[in-house]
XYZ file of C-alpha atoms in Angstrom:
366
model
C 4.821 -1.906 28.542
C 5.705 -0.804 25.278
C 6.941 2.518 23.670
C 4.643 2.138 20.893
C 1.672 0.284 19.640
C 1.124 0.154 16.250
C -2.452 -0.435 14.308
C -2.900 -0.966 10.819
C -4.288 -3.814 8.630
C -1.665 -6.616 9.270
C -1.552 -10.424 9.298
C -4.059 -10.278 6.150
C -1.246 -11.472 3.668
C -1.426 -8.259 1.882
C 1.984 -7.544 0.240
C 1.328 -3.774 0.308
C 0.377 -3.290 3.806
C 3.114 -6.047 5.125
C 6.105 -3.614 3.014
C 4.185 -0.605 5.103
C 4.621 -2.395 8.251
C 8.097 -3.673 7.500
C 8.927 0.204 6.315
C 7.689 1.592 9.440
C 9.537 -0.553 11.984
C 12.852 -0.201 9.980
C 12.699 3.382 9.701
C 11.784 3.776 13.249
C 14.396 1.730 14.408
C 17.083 3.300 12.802
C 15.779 6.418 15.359
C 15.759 4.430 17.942
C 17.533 0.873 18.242
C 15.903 -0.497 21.307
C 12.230 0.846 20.442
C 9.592 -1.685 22.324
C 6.608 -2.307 20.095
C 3.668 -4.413 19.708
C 1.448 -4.650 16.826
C -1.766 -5.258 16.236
C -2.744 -8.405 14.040
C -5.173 -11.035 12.603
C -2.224 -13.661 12.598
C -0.392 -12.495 15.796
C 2.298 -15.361 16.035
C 3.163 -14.876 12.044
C 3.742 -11.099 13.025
C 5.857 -11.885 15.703
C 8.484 -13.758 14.267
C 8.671 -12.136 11.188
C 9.132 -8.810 12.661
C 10.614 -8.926 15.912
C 7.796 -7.595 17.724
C 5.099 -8.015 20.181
C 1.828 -8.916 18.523
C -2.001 -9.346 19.597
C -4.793 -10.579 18.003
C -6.619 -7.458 16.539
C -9.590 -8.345 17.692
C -9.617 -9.329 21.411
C -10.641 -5.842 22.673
C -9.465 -6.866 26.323
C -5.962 -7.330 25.680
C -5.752 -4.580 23.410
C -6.864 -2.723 26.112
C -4.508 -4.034 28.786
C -1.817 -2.858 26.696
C -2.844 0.308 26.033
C -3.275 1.028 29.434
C 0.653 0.229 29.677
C 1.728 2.110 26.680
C 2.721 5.421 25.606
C 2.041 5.771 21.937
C -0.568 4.515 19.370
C 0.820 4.653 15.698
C -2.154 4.178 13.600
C -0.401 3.505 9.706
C -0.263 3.639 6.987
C -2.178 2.836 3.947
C -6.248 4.403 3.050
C -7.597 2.775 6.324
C -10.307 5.362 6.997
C -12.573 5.130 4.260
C -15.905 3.914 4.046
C -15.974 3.139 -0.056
C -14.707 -0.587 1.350
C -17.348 -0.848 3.994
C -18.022 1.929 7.051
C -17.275 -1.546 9.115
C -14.068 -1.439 8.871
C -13.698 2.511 9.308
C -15.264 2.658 12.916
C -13.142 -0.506 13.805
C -10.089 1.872 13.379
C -11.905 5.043 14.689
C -12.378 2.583 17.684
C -9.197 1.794 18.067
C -7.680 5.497 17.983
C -10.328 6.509 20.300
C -9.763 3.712 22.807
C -6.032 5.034 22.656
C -7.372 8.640 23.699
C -8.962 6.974 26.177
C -6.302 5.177 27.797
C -4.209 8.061 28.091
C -1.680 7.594 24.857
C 0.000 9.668 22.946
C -2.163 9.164 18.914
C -0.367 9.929 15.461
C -1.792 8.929 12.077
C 1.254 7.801 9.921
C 2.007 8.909 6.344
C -2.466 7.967 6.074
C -3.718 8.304 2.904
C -7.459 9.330 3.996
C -10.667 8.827 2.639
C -13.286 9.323 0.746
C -15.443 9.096 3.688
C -19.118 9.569 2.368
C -21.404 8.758 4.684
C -22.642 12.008 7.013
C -22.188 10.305 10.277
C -19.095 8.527 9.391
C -17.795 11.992 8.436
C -19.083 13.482 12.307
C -17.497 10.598 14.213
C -14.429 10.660 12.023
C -13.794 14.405 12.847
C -14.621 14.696 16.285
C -11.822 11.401 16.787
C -9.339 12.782 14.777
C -9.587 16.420 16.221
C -7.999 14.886 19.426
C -5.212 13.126 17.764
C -1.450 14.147 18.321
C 0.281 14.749 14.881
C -1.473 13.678 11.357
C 1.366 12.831 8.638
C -0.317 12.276 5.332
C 1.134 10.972 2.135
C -1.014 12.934 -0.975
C -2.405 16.666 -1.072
C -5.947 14.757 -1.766
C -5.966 13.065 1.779
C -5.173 16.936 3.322
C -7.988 18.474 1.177
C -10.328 15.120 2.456
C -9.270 16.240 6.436
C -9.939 19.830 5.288
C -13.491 19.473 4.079
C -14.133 17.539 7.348
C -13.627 20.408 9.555
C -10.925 18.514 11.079
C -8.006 21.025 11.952
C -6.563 21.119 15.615
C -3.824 18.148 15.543
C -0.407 19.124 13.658
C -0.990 18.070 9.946
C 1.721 17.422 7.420
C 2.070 15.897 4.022
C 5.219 13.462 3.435
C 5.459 10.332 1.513
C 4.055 6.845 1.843
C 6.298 4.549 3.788
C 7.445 2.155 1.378
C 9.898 4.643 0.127
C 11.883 4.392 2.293
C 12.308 0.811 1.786
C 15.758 -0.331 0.602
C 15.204 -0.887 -2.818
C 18.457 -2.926 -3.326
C 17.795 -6.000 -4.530
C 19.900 -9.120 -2.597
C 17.246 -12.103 -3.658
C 17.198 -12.895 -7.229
C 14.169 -12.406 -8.709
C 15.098 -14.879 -11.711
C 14.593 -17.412 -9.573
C 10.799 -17.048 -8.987
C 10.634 -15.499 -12.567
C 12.335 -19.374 -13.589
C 9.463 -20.946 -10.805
C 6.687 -19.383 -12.321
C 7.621 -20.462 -15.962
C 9.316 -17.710 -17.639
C 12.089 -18.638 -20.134
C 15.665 -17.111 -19.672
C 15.760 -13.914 -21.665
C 12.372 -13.544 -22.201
C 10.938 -9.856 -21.656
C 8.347 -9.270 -18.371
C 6.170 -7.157 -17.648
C 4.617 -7.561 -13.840
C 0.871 -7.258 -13.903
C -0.536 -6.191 -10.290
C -4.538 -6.578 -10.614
C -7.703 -7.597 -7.946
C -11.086 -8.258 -8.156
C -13.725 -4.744 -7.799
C -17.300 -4.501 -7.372
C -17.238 -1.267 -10.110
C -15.213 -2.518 -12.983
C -16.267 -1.969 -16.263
C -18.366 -5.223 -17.692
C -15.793 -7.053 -19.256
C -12.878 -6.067 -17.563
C -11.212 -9.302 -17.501
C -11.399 -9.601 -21.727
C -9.964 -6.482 -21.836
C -7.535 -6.828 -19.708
C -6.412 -10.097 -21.668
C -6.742 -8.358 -24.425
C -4.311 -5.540 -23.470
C -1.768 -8.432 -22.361
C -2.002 -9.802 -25.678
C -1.351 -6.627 -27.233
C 1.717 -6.207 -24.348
C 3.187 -9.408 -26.363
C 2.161 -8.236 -29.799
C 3.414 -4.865 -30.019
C 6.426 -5.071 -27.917
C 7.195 -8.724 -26.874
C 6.779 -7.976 -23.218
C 5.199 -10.900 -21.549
C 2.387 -10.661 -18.491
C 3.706 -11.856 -15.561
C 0.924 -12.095 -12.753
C 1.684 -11.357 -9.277
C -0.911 -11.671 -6.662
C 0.083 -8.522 -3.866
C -2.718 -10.147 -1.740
C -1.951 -13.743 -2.121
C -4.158 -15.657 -2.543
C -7.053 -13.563 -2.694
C -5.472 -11.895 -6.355
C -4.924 -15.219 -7.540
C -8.749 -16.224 -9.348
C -8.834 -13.145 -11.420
C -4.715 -13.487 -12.380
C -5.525 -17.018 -14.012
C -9.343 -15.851 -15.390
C -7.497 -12.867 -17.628
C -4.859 -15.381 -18.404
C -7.424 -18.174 -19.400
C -8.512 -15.833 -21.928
C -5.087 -14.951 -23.577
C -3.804 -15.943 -26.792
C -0.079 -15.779 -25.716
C 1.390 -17.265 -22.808
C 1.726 -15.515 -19.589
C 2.965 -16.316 -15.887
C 1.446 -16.322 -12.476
C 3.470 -16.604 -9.644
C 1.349 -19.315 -7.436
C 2.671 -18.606 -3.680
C 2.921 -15.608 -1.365
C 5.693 -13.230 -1.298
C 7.605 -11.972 1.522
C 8.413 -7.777 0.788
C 11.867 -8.408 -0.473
C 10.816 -11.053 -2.690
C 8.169 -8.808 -3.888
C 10.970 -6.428 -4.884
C 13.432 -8.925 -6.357
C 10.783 -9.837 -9.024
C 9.979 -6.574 -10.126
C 13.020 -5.476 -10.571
C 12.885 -8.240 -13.480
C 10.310 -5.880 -15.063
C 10.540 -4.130 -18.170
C 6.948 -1.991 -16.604
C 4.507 -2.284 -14.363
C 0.576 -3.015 -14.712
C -0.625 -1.899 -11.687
C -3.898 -1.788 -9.729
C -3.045 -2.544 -6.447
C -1.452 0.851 -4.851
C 1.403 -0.843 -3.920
C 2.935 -2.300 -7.007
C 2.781 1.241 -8.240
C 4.682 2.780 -5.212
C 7.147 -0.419 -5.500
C 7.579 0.408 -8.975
C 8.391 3.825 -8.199
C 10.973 2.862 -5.685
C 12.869 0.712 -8.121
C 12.725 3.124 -10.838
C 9.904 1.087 -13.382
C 7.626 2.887 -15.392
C 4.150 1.865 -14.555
C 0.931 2.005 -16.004
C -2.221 2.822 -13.020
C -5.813 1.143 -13.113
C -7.553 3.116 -11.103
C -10.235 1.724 -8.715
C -9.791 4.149 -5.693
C -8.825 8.028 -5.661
C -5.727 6.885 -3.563
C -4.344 5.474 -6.965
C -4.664 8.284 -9.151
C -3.522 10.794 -5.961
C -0.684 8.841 -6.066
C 0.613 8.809 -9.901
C -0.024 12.715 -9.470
C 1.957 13.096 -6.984
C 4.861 11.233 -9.117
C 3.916 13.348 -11.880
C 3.398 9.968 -13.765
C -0.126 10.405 -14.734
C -0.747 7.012 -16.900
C -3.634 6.227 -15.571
C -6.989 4.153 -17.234
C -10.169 4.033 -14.953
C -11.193 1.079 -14.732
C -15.201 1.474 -14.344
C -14.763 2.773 -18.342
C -11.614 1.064 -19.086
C -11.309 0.543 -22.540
C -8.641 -2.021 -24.931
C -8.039 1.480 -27.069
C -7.628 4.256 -24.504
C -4.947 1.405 -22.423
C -3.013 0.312 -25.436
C -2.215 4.022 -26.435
C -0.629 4.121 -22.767
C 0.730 1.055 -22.362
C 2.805 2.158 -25.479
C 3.555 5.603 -24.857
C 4.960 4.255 -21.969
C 6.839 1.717 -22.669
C 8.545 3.722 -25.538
C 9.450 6.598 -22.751
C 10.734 4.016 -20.838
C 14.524 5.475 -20.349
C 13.654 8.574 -19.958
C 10.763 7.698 -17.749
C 13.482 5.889 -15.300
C 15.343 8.816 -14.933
C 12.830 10.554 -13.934
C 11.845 7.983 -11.390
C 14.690 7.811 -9.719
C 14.948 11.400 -9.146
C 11.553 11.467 -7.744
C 11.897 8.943 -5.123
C 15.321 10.800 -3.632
C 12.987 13.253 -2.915
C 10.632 11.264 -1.381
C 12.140 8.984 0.493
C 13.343 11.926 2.188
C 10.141 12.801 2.794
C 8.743 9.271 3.801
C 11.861 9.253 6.417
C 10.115 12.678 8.491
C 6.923 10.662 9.401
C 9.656 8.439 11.497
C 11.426 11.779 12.959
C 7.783 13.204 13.911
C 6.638 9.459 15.481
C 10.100 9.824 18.178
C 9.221 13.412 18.663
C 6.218 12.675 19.971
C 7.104 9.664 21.883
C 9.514 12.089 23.235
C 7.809 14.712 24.379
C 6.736 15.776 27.753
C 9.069 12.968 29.499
């Protein structure tokens, strides 16, 4: 039996949603030392010795079952899992999975979500009717609350916090020179860490541009791109395509990342290109200034809610309207740190309640 059972998209090598797991379990555990929890995963064994948990296979429905049946909590988090811009596939495998938690009697709590936009009519009715019969709802941007609003979904205990990863320690043990030296990068040579990922809706041409604005990165204010695939290796192809069509050199970093090692090399960084959420809320932990591309709302929700609104669209992302920010920026840069590390006080204070709300409920009515 466990205390909790926790769902989310793990064992995908996705750097983001591997610092959200890792975030969770650390935070929770610091609540409780001897918490008993087994996670759902697509590499269970991986999961299981990096984290010191119990894993299954995320998709053998009978086993996930079995151990529901034998559980007291589900902890569906964290990241934009219900959605259907990605594909509605995905979003009634998770509605599936709370409701099969209903079912068997647990305890349900979205945590620190960032939630939607679900489109779709019937996505929207099945969405609602689920998550009217969940526990508690923590949620990590005002957008995601307005999204649950316009649903009509209102009866479970709903409050914004912070995304996980802030409450990650952001002190940096690993040296990040050392896979800044592995990928290439001369001592004393300026970085900046470029976050990016391949999306049906970018502008034509996105990948010139983008080399373009790297070029101008090196030009302007000899910073040099330094690739880093957050979903490794599925970021890799379109890393080394904008790099092929550089004029200056520029670094990849050719191997997956463990969380901490994520952190160690961007805190090498001068700023942060990011389009993948999670460089951006990394960033923000270690006090970077970052530049957003935008390809979901969940981006832009989240440089509001840092009041750090750089942010270029990519589906009309153009080398003009980027450069301007990229050097505004970069020029702000001290004062922009100082403001960062204010902000994320104040949120990691508010990333630590979705742990406090999680033992509540586990808590309650024993």
């Amino acid at each position: 039996m466990s205390d909790i059972v926790i769902s989310g998209y793990h064992g995908f090598a996705n750097s983001g949603d591997e610092a959200l797991l890792f975030a969770i379990l650390s935070t929770l555990r610091s609540k409780k030392s001897d918490l008993d929890v087994t996670v759902l995963s697509k590499t269970p064994r991986e999961t299981e010795n990096v984290y010191r948990v119990k894993s299954i296979y995320r998709y053998n429905p009978f086993k996930i079952i079995k151990e529901m049946r034998k559980s007291s909590m589900l902890l569906f988090g964290g990241g934009s899992l219900l959605q259907d811009v990605t594909s509605s596939k995905s979003l009634f495998y998770y509605l599936i999975i709370i409701s099969l938690a209903q079912r068997c009697g647990m305890k349900t709590m979205l945590y620190a979500n960032g939630l939607g936009p679900i489109r779709k009519k019937f996505n929207r009715y099945v969405a609602t009717k689920i998550l009217n019969k969940v526990d508690i709802i923590t949620l990590r941007d005002d957008k995601s609350d307005e999204e649950l609003k316009s649903m009509g979904v209102s009866r479970p205990e709903i409050t914004i916090t912070a995304d996980p990863a802030f409450t990650l320690n952001a002190d940096v043990s690993l040296s990040g020179k050392y896979f800044t030296n592995m990928a290439g990068v001369p001592d004393g040579r300026k970085i900046g860490v470029v976050s990016i990922r391949q999306w049906k809706d970018s502008v034509a041409g996105f990948e010139s541009e983008m080399a373009r604005l790297c070029d101008y990165m090196v030009e302007k204010h000899g910073i040099y791109p330094l690739f880093v695939p957050m979903q490794y290796p599925a970021d890799l192809e379109i890393s080394h395509s904008v790099m092929s069509k550089m004029k200056n050199d520029s670094y990849v970093i050719n191997r997956e990342l463990s969380v901490p090692e994520v952190f160690s090399v961007l805190s090498e960084a001068e700023v942060v290109v990011g389009m993948r959420l999670h460089s951006l809320i990394y960033a923000t932990t270690l006090g970077i200034p970052a530049m957003a591309l935008v390809y979901d709302p969940k981006v832009s929700a989240f440089m509001e809610s840092i009041n750090q609104p750089d942010c270029v669209n990519i589906e009309n992302m153009t080398f003009d309207g980027a450069s301007r920010i990229m050097t505004q920026i970069i020029n702000e840069g001290d004062k922009r740190r100082e403001e960062l590390h204010r902000t994320n006080e104040v949120l990691k204070k508010a990333a630590e309640k979705n742990a406090d709300f999680a033992i509540e409920l586990l808590n309650r009515g024993k």
